[in-house]
Short mmCIF file of C-alpha atoms in Angstrom, two decimals:
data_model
loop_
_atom_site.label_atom_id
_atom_site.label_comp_id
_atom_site.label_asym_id
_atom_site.label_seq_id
_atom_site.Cartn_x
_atom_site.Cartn_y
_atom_site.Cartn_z
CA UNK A 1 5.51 -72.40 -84.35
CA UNK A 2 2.39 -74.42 -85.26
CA UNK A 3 1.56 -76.54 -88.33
CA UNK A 4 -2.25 -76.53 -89.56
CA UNK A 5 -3.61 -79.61 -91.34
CA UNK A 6 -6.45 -78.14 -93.42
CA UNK A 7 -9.34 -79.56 -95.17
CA UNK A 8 -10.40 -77.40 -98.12
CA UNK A 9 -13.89 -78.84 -98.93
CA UNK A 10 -14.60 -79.90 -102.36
CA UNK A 11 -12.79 -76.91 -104.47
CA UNK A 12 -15.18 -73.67 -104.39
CA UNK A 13 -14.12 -71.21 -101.72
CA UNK A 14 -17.69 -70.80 -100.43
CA UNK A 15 -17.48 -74.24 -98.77
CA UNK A 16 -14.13 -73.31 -97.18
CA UNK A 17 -14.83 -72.77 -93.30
CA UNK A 18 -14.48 -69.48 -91.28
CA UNK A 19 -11.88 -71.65 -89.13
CA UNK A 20 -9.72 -72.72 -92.22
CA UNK A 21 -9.53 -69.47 -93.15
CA UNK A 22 -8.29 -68.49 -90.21
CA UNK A 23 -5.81 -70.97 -89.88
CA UNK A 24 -4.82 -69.94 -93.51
CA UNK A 25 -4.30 -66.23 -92.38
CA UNK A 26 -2.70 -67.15 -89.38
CA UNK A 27 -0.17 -69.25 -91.04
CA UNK A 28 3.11 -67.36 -92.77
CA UNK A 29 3.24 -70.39 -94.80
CA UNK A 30 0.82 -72.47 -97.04
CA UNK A 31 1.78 -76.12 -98.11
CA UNK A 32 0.11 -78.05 -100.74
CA UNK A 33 -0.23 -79.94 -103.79
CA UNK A 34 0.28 -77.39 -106.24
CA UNK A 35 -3.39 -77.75 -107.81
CA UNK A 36 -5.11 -77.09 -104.27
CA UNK A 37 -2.57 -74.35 -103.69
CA UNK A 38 -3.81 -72.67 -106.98
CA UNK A 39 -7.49 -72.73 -106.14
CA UNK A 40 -6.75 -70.30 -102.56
CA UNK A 41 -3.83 -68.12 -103.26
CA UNK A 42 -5.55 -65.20 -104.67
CA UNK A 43 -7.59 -65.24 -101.56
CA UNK A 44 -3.44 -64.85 -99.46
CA UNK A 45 -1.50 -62.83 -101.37
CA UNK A 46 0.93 -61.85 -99.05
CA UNK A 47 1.67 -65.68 -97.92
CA UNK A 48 4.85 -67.64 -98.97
CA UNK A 49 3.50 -70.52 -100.82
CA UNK A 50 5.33 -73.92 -100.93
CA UNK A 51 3.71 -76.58 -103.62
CA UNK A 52 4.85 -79.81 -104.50
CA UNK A 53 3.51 -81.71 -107.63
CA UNK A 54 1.10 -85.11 -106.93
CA UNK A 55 2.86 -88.43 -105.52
CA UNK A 56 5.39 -86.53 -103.60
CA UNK A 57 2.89 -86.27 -100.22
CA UNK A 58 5.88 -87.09 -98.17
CA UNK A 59 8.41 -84.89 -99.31
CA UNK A 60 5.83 -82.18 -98.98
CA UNK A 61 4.99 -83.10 -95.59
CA UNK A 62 8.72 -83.61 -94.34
CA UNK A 63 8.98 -79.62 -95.98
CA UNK A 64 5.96 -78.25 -93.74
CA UNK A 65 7.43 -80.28 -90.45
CA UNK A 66 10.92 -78.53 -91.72
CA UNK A 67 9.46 -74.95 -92.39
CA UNK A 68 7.28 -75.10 -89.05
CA UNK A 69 10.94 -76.05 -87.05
CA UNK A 70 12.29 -73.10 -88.54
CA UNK A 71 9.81 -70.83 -86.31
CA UNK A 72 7.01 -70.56 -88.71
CA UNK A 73 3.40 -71.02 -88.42
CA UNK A 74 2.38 -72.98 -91.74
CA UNK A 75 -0.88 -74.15 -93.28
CA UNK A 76 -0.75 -77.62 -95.07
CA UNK A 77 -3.60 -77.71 -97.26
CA UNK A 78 -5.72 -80.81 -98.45
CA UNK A 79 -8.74 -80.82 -100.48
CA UNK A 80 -11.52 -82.50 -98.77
CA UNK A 81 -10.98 -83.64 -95.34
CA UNK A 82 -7.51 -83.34 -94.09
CA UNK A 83 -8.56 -86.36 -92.43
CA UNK A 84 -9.91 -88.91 -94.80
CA UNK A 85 -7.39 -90.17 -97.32
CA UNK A 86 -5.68 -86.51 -96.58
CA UNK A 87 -2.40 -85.56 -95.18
CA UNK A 88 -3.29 -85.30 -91.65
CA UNK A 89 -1.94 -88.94 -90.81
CA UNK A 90 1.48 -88.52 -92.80
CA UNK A 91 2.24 -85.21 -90.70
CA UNK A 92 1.66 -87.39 -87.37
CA UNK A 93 3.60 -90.36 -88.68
CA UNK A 94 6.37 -87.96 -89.96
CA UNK A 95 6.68 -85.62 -87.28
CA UNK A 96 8.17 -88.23 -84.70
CA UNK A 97 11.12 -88.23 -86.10
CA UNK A 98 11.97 -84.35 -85.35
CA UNK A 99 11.48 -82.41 -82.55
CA UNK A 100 8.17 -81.84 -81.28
CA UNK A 101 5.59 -79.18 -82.75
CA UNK A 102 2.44 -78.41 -82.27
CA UNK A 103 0.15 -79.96 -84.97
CA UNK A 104 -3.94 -78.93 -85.71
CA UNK A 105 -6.21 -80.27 -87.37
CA UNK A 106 -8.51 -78.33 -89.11
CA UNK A 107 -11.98 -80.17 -90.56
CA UNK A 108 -12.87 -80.04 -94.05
CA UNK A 109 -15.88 -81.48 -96.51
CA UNK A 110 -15.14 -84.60 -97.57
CA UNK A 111 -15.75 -85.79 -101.30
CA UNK A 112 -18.40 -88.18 -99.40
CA UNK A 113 -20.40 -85.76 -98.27
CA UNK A 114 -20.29 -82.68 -100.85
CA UNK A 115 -20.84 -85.62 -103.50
CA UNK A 116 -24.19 -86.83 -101.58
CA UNK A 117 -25.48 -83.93 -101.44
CA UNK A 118 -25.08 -83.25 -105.08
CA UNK A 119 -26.78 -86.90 -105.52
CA UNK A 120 -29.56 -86.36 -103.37
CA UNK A 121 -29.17 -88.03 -100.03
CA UNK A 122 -27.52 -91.17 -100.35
CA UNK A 123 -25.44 -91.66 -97.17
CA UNK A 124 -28.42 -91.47 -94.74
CA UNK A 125 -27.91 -95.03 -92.86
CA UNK A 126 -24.76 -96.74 -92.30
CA UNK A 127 -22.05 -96.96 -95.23
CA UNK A 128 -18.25 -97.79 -96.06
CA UNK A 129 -16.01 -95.46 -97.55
CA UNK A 130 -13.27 -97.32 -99.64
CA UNK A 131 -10.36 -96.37 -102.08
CA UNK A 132 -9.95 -98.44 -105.11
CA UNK A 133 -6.35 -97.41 -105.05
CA UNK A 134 -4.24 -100.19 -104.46
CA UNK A 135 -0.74 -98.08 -104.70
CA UNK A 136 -0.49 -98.76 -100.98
CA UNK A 137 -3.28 -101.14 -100.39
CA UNK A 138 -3.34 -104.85 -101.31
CA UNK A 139 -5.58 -105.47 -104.36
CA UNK A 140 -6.99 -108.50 -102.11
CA UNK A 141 -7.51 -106.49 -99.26
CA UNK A 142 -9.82 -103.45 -101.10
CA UNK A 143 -11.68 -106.95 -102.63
CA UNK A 144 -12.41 -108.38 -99.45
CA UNK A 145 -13.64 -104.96 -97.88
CA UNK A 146 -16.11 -104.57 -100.96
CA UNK A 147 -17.45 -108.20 -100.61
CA UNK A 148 -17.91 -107.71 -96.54
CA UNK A 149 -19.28 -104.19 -97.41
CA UNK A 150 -22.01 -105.36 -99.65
CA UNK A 151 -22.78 -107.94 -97.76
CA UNK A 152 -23.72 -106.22 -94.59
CA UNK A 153 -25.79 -103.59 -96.42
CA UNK A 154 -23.54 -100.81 -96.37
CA UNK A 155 -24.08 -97.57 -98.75
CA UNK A 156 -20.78 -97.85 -100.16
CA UNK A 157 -19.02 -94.52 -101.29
CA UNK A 158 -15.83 -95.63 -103.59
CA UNK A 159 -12.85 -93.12 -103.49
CA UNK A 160 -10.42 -93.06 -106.57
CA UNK A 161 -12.56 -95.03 -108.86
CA UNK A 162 -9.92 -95.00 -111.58
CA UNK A 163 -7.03 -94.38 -112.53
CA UNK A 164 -5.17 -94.99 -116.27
CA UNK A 165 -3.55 -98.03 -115.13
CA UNK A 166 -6.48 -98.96 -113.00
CA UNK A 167 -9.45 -98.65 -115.83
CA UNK A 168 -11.35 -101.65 -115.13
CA UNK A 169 -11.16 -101.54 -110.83
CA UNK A 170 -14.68 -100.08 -110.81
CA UNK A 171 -15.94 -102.66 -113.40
CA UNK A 172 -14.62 -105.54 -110.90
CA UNK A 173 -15.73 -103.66 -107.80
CA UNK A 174 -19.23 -103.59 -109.74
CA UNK A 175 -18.71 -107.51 -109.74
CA UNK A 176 -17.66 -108.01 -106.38
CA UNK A 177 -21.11 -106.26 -105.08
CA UNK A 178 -23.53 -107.77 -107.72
CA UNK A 179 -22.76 -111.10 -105.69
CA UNK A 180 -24.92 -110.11 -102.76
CA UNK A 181 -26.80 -107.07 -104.41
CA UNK A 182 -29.34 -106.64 -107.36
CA UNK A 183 -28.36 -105.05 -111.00
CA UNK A 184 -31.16 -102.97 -109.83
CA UNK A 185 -29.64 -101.62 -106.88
CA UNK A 186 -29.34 -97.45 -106.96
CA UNK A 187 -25.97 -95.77 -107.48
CA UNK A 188 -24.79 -92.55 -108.39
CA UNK A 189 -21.91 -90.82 -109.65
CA UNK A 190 -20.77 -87.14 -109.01
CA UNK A 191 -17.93 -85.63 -111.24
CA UNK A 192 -16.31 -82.57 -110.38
CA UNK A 193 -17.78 -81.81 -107.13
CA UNK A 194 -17.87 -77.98 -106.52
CA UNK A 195 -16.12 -77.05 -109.78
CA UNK A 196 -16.47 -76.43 -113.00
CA UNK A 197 -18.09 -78.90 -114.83
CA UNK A 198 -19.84 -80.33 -111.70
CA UNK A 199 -21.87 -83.34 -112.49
CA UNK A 200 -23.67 -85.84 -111.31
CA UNK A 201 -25.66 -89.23 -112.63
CA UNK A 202 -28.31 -91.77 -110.95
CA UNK A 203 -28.37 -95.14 -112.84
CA UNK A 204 -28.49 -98.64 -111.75
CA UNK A 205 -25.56 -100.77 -110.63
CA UNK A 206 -26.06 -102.98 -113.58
CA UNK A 207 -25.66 -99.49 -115.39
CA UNK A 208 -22.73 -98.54 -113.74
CA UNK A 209 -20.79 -102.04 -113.85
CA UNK A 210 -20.58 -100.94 -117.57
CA UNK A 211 -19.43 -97.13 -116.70
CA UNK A 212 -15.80 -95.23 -117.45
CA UNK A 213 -15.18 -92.87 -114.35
CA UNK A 214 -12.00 -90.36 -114.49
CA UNK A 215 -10.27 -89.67 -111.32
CA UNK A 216 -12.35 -86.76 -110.26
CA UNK A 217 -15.19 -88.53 -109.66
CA UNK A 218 -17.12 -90.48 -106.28
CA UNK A 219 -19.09 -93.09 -106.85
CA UNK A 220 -21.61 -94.13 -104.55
CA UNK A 221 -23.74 -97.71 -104.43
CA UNK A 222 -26.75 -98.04 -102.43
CA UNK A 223 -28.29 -100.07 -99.99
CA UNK A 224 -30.84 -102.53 -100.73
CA UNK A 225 -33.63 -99.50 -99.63
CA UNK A 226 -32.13 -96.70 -101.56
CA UNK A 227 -34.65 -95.03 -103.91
CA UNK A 228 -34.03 -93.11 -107.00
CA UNK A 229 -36.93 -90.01 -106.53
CA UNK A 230 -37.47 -87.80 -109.66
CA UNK A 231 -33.60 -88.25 -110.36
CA UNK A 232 -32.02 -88.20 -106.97
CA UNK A 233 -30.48 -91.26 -104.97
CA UNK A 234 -32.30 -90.89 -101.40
CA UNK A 235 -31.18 -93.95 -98.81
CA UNK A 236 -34.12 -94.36 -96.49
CA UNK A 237 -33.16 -93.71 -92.54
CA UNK A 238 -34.13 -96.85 -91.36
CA UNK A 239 -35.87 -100.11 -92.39
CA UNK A 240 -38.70 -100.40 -89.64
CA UNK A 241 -41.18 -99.22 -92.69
CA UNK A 242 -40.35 -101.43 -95.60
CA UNK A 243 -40.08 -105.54 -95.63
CA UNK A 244 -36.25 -105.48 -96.21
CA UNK A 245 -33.45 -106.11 -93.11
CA UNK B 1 -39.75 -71.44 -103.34
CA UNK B 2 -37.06 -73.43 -102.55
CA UNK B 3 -36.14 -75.67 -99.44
CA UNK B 4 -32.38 -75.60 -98.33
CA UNK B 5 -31.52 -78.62 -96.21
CA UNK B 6 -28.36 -77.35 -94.37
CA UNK B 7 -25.83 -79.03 -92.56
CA UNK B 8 -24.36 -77.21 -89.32
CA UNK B 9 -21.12 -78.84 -88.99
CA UNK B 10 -20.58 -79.48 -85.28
CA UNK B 11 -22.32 -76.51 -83.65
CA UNK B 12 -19.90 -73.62 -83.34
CA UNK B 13 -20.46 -71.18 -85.55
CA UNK B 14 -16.79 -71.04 -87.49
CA UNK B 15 -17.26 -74.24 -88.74
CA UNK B 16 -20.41 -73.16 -90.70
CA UNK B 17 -19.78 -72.81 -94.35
CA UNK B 18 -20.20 -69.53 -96.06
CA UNK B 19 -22.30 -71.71 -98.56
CA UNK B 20 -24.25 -72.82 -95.30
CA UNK B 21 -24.95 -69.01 -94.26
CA UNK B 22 -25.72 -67.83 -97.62
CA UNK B 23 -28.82 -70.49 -97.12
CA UNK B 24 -30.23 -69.45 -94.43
CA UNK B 25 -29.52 -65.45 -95.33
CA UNK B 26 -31.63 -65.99 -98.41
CA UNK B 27 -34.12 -67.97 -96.68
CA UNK B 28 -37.78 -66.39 -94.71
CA UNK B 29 -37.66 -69.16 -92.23
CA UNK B 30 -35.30 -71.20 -90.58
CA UNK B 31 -36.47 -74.63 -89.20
CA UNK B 32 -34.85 -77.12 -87.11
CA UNK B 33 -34.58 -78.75 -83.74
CA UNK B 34 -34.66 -76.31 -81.39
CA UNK B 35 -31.21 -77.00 -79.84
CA UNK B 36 -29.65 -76.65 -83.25
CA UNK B 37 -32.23 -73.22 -83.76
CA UNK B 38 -30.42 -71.90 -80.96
CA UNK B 39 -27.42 -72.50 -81.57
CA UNK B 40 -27.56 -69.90 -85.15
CA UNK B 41 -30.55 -67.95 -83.99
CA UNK B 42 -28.78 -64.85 -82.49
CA UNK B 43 -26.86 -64.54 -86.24
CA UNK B 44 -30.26 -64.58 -87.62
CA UNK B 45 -32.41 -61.88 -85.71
CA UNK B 46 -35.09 -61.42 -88.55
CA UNK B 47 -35.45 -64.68 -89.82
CA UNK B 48 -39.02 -66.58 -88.72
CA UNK B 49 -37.95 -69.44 -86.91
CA UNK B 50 -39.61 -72.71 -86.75
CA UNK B 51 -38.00 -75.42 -84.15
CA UNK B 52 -39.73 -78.92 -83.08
CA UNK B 53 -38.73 -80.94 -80.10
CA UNK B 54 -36.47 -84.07 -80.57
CA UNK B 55 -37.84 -87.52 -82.38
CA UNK B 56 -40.36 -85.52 -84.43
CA UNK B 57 -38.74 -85.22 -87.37
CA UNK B 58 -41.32 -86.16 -89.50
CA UNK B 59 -43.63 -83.62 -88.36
CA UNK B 60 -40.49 -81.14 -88.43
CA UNK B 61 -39.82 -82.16 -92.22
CA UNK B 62 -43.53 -81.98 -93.29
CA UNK B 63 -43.84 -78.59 -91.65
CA UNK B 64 -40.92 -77.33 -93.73
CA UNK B 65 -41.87 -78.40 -96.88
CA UNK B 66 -45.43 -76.94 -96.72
CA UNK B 67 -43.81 -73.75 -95.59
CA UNK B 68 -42.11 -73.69 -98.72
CA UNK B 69 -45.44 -74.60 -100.65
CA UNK B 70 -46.82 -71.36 -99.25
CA UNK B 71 -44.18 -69.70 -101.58
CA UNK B 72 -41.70 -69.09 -98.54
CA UNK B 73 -37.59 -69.50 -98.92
CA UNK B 74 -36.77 -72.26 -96.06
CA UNK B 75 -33.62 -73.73 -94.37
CA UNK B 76 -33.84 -76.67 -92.72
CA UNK B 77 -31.11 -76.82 -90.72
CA UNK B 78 -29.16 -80.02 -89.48
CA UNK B 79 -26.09 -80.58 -87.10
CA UNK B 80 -23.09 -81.85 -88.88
CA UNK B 81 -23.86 -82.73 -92.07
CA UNK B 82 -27.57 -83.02 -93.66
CA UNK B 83 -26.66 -86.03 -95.70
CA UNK B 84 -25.88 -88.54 -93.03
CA UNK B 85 -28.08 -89.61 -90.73
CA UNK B 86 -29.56 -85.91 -91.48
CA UNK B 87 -33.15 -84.83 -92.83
CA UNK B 88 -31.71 -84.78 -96.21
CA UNK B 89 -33.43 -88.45 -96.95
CA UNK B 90 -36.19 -87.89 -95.04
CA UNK B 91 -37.41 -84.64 -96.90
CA UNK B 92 -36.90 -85.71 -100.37
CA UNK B 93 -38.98 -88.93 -99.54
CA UNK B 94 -41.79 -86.66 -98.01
CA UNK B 95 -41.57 -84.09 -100.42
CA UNK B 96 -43.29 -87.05 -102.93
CA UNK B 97 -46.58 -86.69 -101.57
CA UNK B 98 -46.63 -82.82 -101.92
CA UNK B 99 -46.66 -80.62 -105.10
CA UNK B 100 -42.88 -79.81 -106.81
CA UNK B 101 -40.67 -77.70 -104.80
CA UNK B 102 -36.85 -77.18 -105.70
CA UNK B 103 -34.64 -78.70 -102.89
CA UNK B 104 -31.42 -78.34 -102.59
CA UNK B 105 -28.92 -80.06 -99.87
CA UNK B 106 -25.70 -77.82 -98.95
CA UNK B 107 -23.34 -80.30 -96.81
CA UNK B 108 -21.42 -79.52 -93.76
CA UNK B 109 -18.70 -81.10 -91.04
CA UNK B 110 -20.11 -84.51 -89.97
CA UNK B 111 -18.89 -85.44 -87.10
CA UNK B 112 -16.53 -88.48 -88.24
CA UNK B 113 -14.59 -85.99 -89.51
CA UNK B 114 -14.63 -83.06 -87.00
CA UNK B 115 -14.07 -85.71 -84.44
CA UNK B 116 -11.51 -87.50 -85.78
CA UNK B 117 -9.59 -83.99 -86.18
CA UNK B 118 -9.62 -83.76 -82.54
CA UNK B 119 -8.68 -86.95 -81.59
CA UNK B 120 -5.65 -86.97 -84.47
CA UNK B 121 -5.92 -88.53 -87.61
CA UNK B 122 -8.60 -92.24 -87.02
CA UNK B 123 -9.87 -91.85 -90.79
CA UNK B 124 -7.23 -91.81 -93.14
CA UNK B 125 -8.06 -95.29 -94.34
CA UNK B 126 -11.13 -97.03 -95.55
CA UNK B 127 -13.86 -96.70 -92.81
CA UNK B 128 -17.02 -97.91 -92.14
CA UNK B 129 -19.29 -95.20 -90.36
CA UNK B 130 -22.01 -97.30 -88.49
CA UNK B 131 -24.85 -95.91 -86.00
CA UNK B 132 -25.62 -97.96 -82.97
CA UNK B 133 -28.77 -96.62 -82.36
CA UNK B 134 -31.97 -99.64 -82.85
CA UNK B 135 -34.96 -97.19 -83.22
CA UNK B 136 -35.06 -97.73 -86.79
CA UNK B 137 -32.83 -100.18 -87.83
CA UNK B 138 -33.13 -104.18 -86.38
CA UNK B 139 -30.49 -104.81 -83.86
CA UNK B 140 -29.54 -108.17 -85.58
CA UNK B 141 -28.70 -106.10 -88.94
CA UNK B 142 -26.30 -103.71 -86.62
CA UNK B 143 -24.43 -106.71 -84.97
CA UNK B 144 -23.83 -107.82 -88.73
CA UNK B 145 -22.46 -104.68 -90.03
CA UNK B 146 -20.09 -104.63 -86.87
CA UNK B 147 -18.97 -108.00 -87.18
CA UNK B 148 -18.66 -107.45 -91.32
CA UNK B 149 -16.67 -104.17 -90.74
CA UNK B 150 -14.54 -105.85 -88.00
CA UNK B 151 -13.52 -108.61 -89.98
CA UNK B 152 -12.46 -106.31 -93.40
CA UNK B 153 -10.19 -104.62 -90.52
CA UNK B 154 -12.01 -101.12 -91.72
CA UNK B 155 -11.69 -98.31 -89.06
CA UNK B 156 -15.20 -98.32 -87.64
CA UNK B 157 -17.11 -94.89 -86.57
CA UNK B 158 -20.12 -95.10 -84.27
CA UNK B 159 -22.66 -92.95 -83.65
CA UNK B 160 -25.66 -92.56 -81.22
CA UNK B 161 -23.06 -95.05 -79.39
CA UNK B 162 -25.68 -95.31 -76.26
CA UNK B 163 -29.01 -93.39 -74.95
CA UNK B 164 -30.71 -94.84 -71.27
CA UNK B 165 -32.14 -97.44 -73.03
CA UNK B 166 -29.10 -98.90 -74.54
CA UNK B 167 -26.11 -98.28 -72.19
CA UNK B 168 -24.60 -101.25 -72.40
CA UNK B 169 -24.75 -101.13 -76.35
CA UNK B 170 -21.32 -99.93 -77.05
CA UNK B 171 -20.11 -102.97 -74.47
CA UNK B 172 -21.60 -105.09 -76.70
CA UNK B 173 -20.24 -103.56 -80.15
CA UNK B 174 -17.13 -104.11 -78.23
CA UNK B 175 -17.43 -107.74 -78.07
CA UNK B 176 -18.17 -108.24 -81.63
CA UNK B 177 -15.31 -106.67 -82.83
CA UNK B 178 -13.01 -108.18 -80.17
CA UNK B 179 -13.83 -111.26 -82.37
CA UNK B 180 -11.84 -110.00 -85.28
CA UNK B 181 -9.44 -107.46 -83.74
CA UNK B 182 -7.09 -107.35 -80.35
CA UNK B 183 -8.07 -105.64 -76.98
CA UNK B 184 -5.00 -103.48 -78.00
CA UNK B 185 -6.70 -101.92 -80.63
CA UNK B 186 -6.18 -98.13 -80.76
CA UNK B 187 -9.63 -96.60 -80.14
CA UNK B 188 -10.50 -93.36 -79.40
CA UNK B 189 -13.80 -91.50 -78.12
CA UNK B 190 -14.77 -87.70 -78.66
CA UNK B 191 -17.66 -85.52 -76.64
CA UNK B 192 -19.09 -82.64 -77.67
CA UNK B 193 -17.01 -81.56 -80.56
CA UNK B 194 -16.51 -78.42 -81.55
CA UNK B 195 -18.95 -77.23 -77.94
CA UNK B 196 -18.29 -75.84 -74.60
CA UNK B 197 -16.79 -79.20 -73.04
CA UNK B 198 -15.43 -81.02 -75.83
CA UNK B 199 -12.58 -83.60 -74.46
CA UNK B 200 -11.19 -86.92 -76.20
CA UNK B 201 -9.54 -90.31 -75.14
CA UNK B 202 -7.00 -92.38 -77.08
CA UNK B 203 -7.69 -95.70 -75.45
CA UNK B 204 -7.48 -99.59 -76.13
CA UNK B 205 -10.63 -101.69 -77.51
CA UNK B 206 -10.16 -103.69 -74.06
CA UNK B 207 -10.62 -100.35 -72.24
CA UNK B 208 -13.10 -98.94 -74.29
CA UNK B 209 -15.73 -101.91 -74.07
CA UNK B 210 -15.66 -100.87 -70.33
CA UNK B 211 -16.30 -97.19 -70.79
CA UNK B 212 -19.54 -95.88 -70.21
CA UNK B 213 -20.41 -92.85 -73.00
CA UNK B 214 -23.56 -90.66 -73.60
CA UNK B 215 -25.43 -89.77 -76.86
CA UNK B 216 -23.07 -86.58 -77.26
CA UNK B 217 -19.96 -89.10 -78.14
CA UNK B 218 -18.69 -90.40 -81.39
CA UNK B 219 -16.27 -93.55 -80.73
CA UNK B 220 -13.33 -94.63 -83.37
CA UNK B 221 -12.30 -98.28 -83.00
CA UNK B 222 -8.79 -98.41 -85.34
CA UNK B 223 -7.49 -100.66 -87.91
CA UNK B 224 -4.80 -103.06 -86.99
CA UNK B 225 -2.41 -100.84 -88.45
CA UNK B 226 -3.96 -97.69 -86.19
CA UNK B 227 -1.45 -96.57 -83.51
CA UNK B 228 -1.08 -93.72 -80.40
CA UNK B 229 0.78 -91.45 -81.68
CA UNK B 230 1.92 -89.10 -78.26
CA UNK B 231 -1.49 -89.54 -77.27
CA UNK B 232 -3.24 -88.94 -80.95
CA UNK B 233 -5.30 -91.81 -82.82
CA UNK B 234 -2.90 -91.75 -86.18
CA UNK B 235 -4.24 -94.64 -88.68
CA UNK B 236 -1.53 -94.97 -91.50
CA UNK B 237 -2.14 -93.93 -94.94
CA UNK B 238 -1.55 -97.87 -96.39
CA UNK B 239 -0.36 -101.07 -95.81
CA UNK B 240 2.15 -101.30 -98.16
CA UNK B 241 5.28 -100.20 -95.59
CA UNK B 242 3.92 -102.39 -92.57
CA UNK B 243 3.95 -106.54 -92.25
CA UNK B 244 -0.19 -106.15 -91.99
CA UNK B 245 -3.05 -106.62 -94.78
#
């Protein structure tokens, strides 16, 4: 009676780990949002599946706490990290209202790092992850964190760029930053990470104040020492060697 | 002739991507720090293996890409992930002073994430991921990204947290963001993930700026919204259902 939290990378099976796996083929049960659900269960034929569509993260949690309390050992699945922006927190939140199970987390690649390494090497010093979503964050609040972000330095790596009723959040984020960085400044966006149609783009943040981004995509904004080399964003390790900090 | 620069995850060997493997199985020489060489070596019995002391990673990077010059398949090999605070940067900036070789970066578990799976669920909400470690990077810019992140009430991740020549640098990290936040801050600390001895503490900010911690630790200072959970660091998913933000 034991209820997994797993990360499942970016979306290709080869960046699953040999531990998630596991947890998978330990579990009688795998949980998910039905698109994440559909990318592993060829690999677990003989598991019950349980998917719920997008937006319903709690009812699909409250189901895995339920199924795990009924004596079964279940996998909830997240792409990524089950731990950034990923279910992990919602299970822990949920779970004390029923009796007590045992809950694991199991580690996934974030979109932060499989997207950087598509990009080059952009997250080598210090940097901010944020979500543009403001469904459960205030507007004002993801504003202010972009403004402090930019201002100390930070790589910044944006989560959930857009969205149909958010189409212009990445345009003002853009705006936000150009008030303590250059147009010049590197950036880079990565589409698609580990799946078909897998792309990526290096282009000034001038360039990319004037960008459309879907949902799938990360986009990434560099520090004042990050380099575009033959096409790839590359954030210096340090400062010591250059006249900025 | 190509140069893999591949991230380890947190050094046991089922948190190693296949993608990760398939690297180094297709590689003729595997190069690295030796503590990270031995920790894959024994999987790897007829690769040629290449491993450098600590703080030469210059030397390390330049004697992997001229490997690959002399028309060998190399893995670089990195723990957690390559792309932060890896050799990722550091060998495409190198590699601009040598003739074209094809690089690619294949990402693994940094240890923000496969520490805050141990310690519950820290990084489910905008984070700022921040090193504390002054060999490369002036100690004035460090105290300003602490004191930026502290005030945009991110979740803050620290690495290199202390060495002997800065154990009292965490204290002082401490102090800055006890200017923003509470002393009843949920924090948490991790050691050795994913290694023979790993062990983490939930723990206030007021606690935490009076625990001492070596080089193997990653430390998680919360949000204002982060609570203890039955003794797991749970940050909530949004503001929206709290009286914060």
């Amino acid at each position: 009676m034991k209820l997994y939290v797993v990360g499942l990378g970016p979306g290709n099976f080869n960046q699953i780990t040999p531990r998630a796996i596991a947890a998978m083929e330990q579990s009688d049960v795998i949980a998910g949002y039905t698109v994440y659900i559909d990318l592993i269960k060829e690999h677990f034929p003989n598991k019950q599946l349980l998917s719920t569509p997008m937006k319903q993260e709690v009812d699909r949690c409250k189901m895995a706490i339920e199924e795990t309390l009924k004596g079964s050992t279940v996998a909830m699945v997240c792409s990524g990290d089950a731990g950034v922006y990923g279910m992990a927190g919602l299970i822990y939140e949920l779970a004390q209202n029923y009796p007590p199970i045992e809950i694991e987390v199991v580690a996934g690649i974030t979109a932060a790092c499989s997207g950087a390494a598509v990009l080059g090497a952009p997250l080598i010093h210090d940097f901010a992850v944020i979500s543009l979503s403001d469904l459960l964050t205030p507007y004002e609040l993801i504003e202010k964190r972009l403004d402090l972000a930019a201002q100390g330095d930070f790589v910044l790596c944006l989560y959930n760029p857009s969205s149909k009723k958010r189409s212009d959040y990445l345009q003002k984020a853009c705006d936000i930053v150009l008030k303590s960085r250059g147009g010049d400044t590197i950036c880079g966006i990565v589409q698609n990470i580990g799946r078909d149609g897998e792309c990526a783009q290096v282009l000034p943040l001038s360039q990319l104040r004037n960008t459309q981004v879907d949902m799938f995509t990360t986009v990434y904004i560099g520090n004042s020492n990050t380099q575009n080399i033959g096409g790839k964003m590359v954030t210096p390790r340090g400062y010591r060697h250059t006249s900025n900090g």
